[in-house]
Amino acid sequence: MALSRSFVLGQHYPGNSVVHRSGALVKLVSTIALMVGVFVATKTAQYTPIVLLLVVGIGVSRIPLRFFARGLKPILFLIVLTVMVQIFFTPGTAIWRFWFVRVTREGLGLAGFILCRLVLLTLVSVLLTASTSPIELTDAVSDLLKPLSRIGVPSAEIALVMSIAMRFVPTILEETERIIRAQVSRGARIGEGSLVVRMKSFIPILIPLFVSSFRRADDLAIAMEARGFRVGSPRTRYHARHFQSFDAFIFLGTAAAVSGVILWRLFL
Amino acid sequence: MIRLDKVSYQIETSAGAVQVLRDIDLELSDGSISAIVGPNGSGKSTLARLVSGLLRPTSGSVRLLPGGDIQTVMDVRPGLDVGLVFQNPDNQLVATTVEDDIAFGLENLQLPHAEMVQRVGDALHLLGLEQFRDYPPHRLSGGQKQKVAIAGVLAMKPSFLILDEATSLLDPTNRREVMQTVLRLNGELGIGVVMVTHLLDEVLVASRVGVLANGELAAWDSPRAIFSNPAVVKLGDLVLPLSARASFLMQERWTDFPLCLTPEEFARAACQLS
Ligand SMILES: Nc1ncnc2c1ncn2[C@@H]1O[C@H](COP(=O)(O)OP(=O)(O)OP(=O)(O)O)[C@@H](O)[C@H]1O
Ligand SMILES: [Mg+2]
């Protein structure tokens, strides 16, 4: 089951902190606003209000720092690459040179700025997904889309489809592993040889996977219907939305941080 | 009570109409345990869906008579009156946690929040699943998944539970445990149980067994009557219990030797010979 374990989707870190307990919709909107704030900033120093808020959020959430470090790992390559490009290819006053390589003061500044931007974007989204269960998150997305249901966007169905997809990712990964093992035991060589050969070797995996997924979808539709589900019928929600006092803090904190960034950029 | 009257079902395929079930008459009384057996493709799953109200018969009727009351006849509502549990544990759980999955049917019923919380708690307790409340389905064993499926169905408080080969993909230990749970629920809640099955153990606990063959109900009787009728056994492609086979061998010498369905019965009958 190596595949399904190394693939951590959503990265939920269950807990009972105020951050965990506050409303998913507030957190989602706050995350989006903070991301916009990160893009608005033009200088590293302008990130300060967001960093302050994030430090408080991470501290209060009681999610261990190594969990955030793990969230950064997948984009480590991207970070290193962009930072390198900024350092070595930004023109300006050179502070260090060796042969044709030169590092400029402007390059270092820009690299630091980009580094902060990528790290902040990641940390903000990790904090959201770590402190919010997938189901809460899908409910929040559906709330966010709700105004669109007036113009015919099926927001509740979209949320349901998302949560069903999340439910089945591990199951389908396990199935993929099972099929791979079955094909390997019959002598198939997967992931070896030239690109074309490798692509071809995935066909005997994909076809059974497709067939079984269609069968699964069929079974699931009948099972859902047997439990009283009808497309388009109204449903109530098991997860009640209670307003928490921390929701207000998140809301005001985000508003303060984002307007702080904007004012800083405009007037300082 | 659920009553089926001359129920037929046919489907239109590109090759023409196929008659899946023909003129099925049967009565499922409240709190009873019944079994439906028959060869592959004989229409067992189709019958289960008709009884649960998921399919409408092409002709004939499927009716619910609450408490056997002939006056208030109504259509069966899927989930509310009859809960259906299917074969593959992986293909019937919809939510990312056990708790949320049990709540799925309740959300469809549009129950108020407090009642949902109450019913989810009760269902978790009833199936002994409290410690798995927050588990994602893929971290459960097959037997546990089937229990979650049963819990999700029971939370809707149906008066009948249909298990369509619900234990056939489980290993023997899980199978026994799920079966014992179902029998306990039948005893505690008085819920009617219908098992579509290939397994002898499940047939033997039923008070009534329906044998489907070629879309027709070849027999609807007690297990003993079913197993003592060679024509029905053959039609339904049934495996005889070992004790029944031994009884038939005994009958070759002692013609009045009774038909025994369990080893205990057989031992008792054998002791009385001498
Ligand atoms: N949607 C459909 N399209 C075509 N044929 C169908 C359809 N549904 C059922 N059938 C046919 O109806 C017959 C009965 O099917 P059903 O699934 O009820 O059998 P079953 O007794 O449950 O079989 P099994 O033991 O394999 O589960 C089969 O011959 C099947 O091919
Ligand atoms: Mg079937």
Short mmCIF file of N, CA and C in Angstrom, two decimals, chain A residues 135-202:
data_model
loop_
_atom_site.label_atom_id
_atom_site.label_comp_id
_atom_site.label_asym_id
_atom_site.label_seq_id
_atom_site.Cartn_x
_atom_site.Cartn_y
_atom_site.Cartn_z
N ILE A 135 -14.86 17.01 4.56
CA ILE A 135 -16.29 17.18 4.44
C ILE A 135 -16.70 18.62 4.75
N GLU A 136 -16.03 19.21 5.76
CA GLU A 136 -16.32 20.62 6.09
C GLU A 136 -15.93 21.52 4.94
N LEU A 137 -14.77 21.14 4.33
CA LEU A 137 -14.27 21.95 3.24
C LEU A 137 -15.23 21.91 2.04
N THR A 138 -15.74 20.71 1.74
CA THR A 138 -16.66 20.62 0.61
C THR A 138 -17.96 21.38 0.93
N ASP A 139 -18.40 21.29 2.18
CA ASP A 139 -19.58 22.07 2.56
C ASP A 139 -19.33 23.56 2.37
N ALA A 140 -18.11 23.99 2.74
CA ALA A 140 -17.79 25.41 2.61
C ALA A 140 -17.78 25.83 1.14
N VAL A 141 -17.21 24.96 0.29
CA VAL A 141 -17.20 25.27 -1.14
C VAL A 141 -18.63 25.40 -1.64
N SER A 142 -19.49 24.49 -1.16
CA SER A 142 -20.88 24.55 -1.61
C SER A 142 -21.56 25.83 -1.12
N ASP A 143 -21.22 26.26 0.11
CA ASP A 143 -21.77 27.54 0.60
C ASP A 143 -21.31 28.70 -0.25
N LEU A 144 -20.02 28.63 -0.61
CA LEU A 144 -19.44 29.72 -1.40
C LEU A 144 -20.09 29.80 -2.77
N LEU A 145 -20.47 28.62 -3.30
CA LEU A 145 -21.08 28.59 -4.63
C LEU A 145 -22.58 28.83 -4.59
N LYS A 146 -23.12 28.84 -3.38
CA LYS A 146 -24.58 28.89 -3.25
C LYS A 146 -25.23 30.04 -4.02
N PRO A 147 -24.66 31.25 -3.95
CA PRO A 147 -25.28 32.34 -4.72
C PRO A 147 -25.43 31.98 -6.20
N LEU A 148 -24.51 31.10 -6.69
CA LEU A 148 -24.55 30.75 -8.11
C LEU A 148 -25.68 29.77 -8.42
N SER A 149 -26.26 29.15 -7.38
CA SER A 149 -27.30 28.16 -7.67
C SER A 149 -28.55 28.85 -8.23
N ARG A 150 -28.66 30.16 -7.99
CA ARG A 150 -29.78 30.90 -8.61
C ARG A 150 -29.68 30.88 -10.12
N ILE A 151 -28.45 30.89 -10.63
CA ILE A 151 -28.31 30.85 -12.08
C ILE A 151 -28.06 29.42 -12.56
N GLY A 152 -28.46 28.44 -11.74
CA GLY A 152 -28.46 27.06 -12.21
C GLY A 152 -27.22 26.25 -11.91
N VAL A 153 -26.26 26.78 -11.13
CA VAL A 153 -25.09 25.98 -10.77
C VAL A 153 -25.49 25.05 -9.62
N PRO A 154 -25.37 23.72 -9.80
CA PRO A 154 -25.80 22.79 -8.75
C PRO A 154 -24.78 22.72 -7.62
N SER A 155 -24.78 23.72 -6.74
CA SER A 155 -23.70 23.82 -5.74
C SER A 155 -23.70 22.64 -4.78
N ALA A 156 -24.87 22.20 -4.32
CA ALA A 156 -24.91 21.08 -3.38
C ALA A 156 -24.37 19.81 -4.04
N GLU A 157 -24.74 19.60 -5.31
CA GLU A 157 -24.28 18.41 -6.01
C GLU A 157 -22.77 18.45 -6.22
N ILE A 158 -22.26 19.66 -6.53
CA ILE A 158 -20.81 19.78 -6.71
C ILE A 158 -20.09 19.36 -5.44
N ALA A 159 -20.60 19.82 -4.30
CA ALA A 159 -19.97 19.46 -3.03
C ALA A 159 -20.05 17.95 -2.79
N LEU A 160 -21.18 17.35 -3.10
CA LEU A 160 -21.34 15.91 -2.91
C LEU A 160 -20.37 15.13 -3.80
N VAL A 161 -20.28 15.57 -5.06
CA VAL A 161 -19.36 14.91 -5.99
C VAL A 161 -17.93 15.00 -5.47
N MET A 162 -17.56 16.19 -4.94
CA MET A 162 -16.21 16.35 -4.41
C MET A 162 -15.96 15.40 -3.24
N SER A 163 -16.95 15.28 -2.35
CA SER A 163 -16.70 14.43 -1.19
C SER A 163 -16.68 12.96 -1.59
N ILE A 164 -17.49 12.58 -2.57
CA ILE A 164 -17.45 11.19 -3.04
C ILE A 164 -16.09 10.91 -3.69
N ALA A 165 -15.60 11.89 -4.46
CA ALA A 165 -14.29 11.71 -5.08
C ALA A 165 -13.22 11.49 -4.00
N MET A 166 -13.29 12.29 -2.93
CA MET A 166 -12.30 12.15 -1.86
C MET A 166 -12.44 10.80 -1.17
N ARG A 167 -13.67 10.35 -1.03
CA ARG A 167 -13.90 9.05 -0.40
C ARG A 167 -13.25 7.93 -1.22
N PHE A 168 -13.27 8.07 -2.56
CA PHE A 168 -12.84 6.95 -3.40
C PHE A 168 -11.39 7.00 -3.83
N VAL A 169 -10.69 8.14 -3.59
CA VAL A 169 -9.27 8.19 -3.99
C VAL A 169 -8.46 7.05 -3.36
N PRO A 170 -8.52 6.84 -2.04
CA PRO A 170 -7.72 5.74 -1.47
C PRO A 170 -8.16 4.37 -1.98
N THR A 171 -9.46 4.18 -2.15
CA THR A 171 -9.95 2.89 -2.62
C THR A 171 -9.42 2.59 -4.02
N ILE A 172 -9.44 3.61 -4.88
CA ILE A 172 -9.00 3.39 -6.25
C ILE A 172 -7.48 3.23 -6.31
N LEU A 173 -6.77 3.94 -5.42
CA LEU A 173 -5.31 3.74 -5.36
C LEU A 173 -4.99 2.30 -4.95
N GLU A 174 -5.71 1.80 -3.97
CA GLU A 174 -5.48 0.42 -3.53
C GLU A 174 -5.76 -0.55 -4.66
N GLU A 175 -6.83 -0.25 -5.38
CA GLU A 175 -7.18 -1.11 -6.50
C GLU A 175 -6.09 -1.07 -7.58
N THR A 176 -5.56 0.13 -7.84
CA THR A 176 -4.49 0.25 -8.82
C THR A 176 -3.30 -0.62 -8.43
N GLU A 177 -2.95 -0.58 -7.15
CA GLU A 177 -1.83 -1.40 -6.68
C GLU A 177 -2.11 -2.89 -6.87
N ARG A 178 -3.36 -3.26 -6.60
CA ARG A 178 -3.74 -4.66 -6.74
C ARG A 178 -3.59 -5.09 -8.20
N ILE A 179 -4.05 -4.24 -9.10
CA ILE A 179 -3.97 -4.59 -10.52
C ILE A 179 -2.51 -4.66 -10.96
N ILE A 180 -1.70 -3.68 -10.49
CA ILE A 180 -0.29 -3.70 -10.86
C ILE A 180 0.36 -5.01 -10.40
N ARG A 181 0.09 -5.37 -9.15
CA ARG A 181 0.68 -6.63 -8.64
C ARG A 181 0.23 -7.82 -9.47
N ALA A 182 -1.08 -7.84 -9.83
CA ALA A 182 -1.59 -8.95 -10.62
C ALA A 182 -0.90 -9.02 -11.97
N GLN A 183 -0.73 -7.84 -12.61
CA GLN A 183 -0.11 -7.85 -13.93
C GLN A 183 1.37 -8.19 -13.84
N VAL A 184 2.04 -7.69 -12.79
CA VAL A 184 3.46 -8.01 -12.64
C VAL A 184 3.64 -9.50 -12.41
N SER A 185 2.73 -10.09 -11.63
CA SER A 185 2.87 -11.52 -11.37
C SER A 185 2.62 -12.34 -12.62
N ARG A 186 1.98 -11.73 -13.61
CA ARG A 186 1.81 -12.43 -14.90
C ARG A 186 2.94 -12.10 -15.86
N GLY A 187 3.95 -11.40 -15.37
CA GLY A 187 5.11 -11.13 -16.20
C GLY A 187 5.11 -9.79 -16.88
N ALA A 188 4.14 -8.93 -16.58
CA ALA A 188 4.14 -7.61 -17.20
C ALA A 188 5.28 -6.80 -16.61
N ARG A 189 5.91 -5.95 -17.45
CA ARG A 189 6.94 -5.06 -16.95
C ARG A 189 6.42 -3.65 -17.02
N ILE A 190 6.28 -3.07 -15.84
CA ILE A 190 5.67 -1.75 -15.78
C ILE A 190 6.72 -0.73 -15.44
N GLY A 191 6.73 0.36 -16.20
CA GLY A 191 7.69 1.43 -15.93
C GLY A 191 9.10 1.08 -16.34
N GLU A 192 9.26 0.16 -17.31
CA GLU A 192 10.60 -0.13 -17.81
C GLU A 192 10.64 0.15 -19.30
N GLY A 193 11.86 0.38 -19.82
CA GLY A 193 12.03 0.55 -21.25
C GLY A 193 11.79 1.97 -21.70
N SER A 194 11.71 2.16 -23.01
CA SER A 194 11.55 3.49 -23.58
C SER A 194 10.20 4.06 -23.21
N LEU A 195 10.06 5.36 -23.50
CA LEU A 195 8.84 6.05 -23.10
C LEU A 195 7.61 5.37 -23.70
N VAL A 196 7.69 5.04 -24.99
CA VAL A 196 6.54 4.43 -25.66
C VAL A 196 6.22 3.08 -25.01
N VAL A 197 7.24 2.29 -24.75
CA VAL A 197 7.04 0.98 -24.13
C VAL A 197 6.40 1.16 -22.75
N ARG A 198 6.89 2.18 -22.03
CA ARG A 198 6.38 2.41 -20.68
C ARG A 198 4.91 2.81 -20.73
N MET A 199 4.59 3.71 -21.69
CA MET A 199 3.19 4.14 -21.82
C MET A 199 2.32 2.94 -22.12
N LYS A 200 2.81 2.09 -23.03
CA LYS A 200 2.03 0.91 -23.42
C LYS A 200 1.82 -0.01 -22.23
N SER A 201 2.82 -0.10 -21.35
CA SER A 201 2.71 -1.04 -20.24
C SER A 201 1.63 -0.60 -19.25
N PHE A 202 1.18 0.64 -19.37
CA PHE A 202 0.12 1.08 -18.45
C PHE A 202 -1.27 0.71 -18.95
#
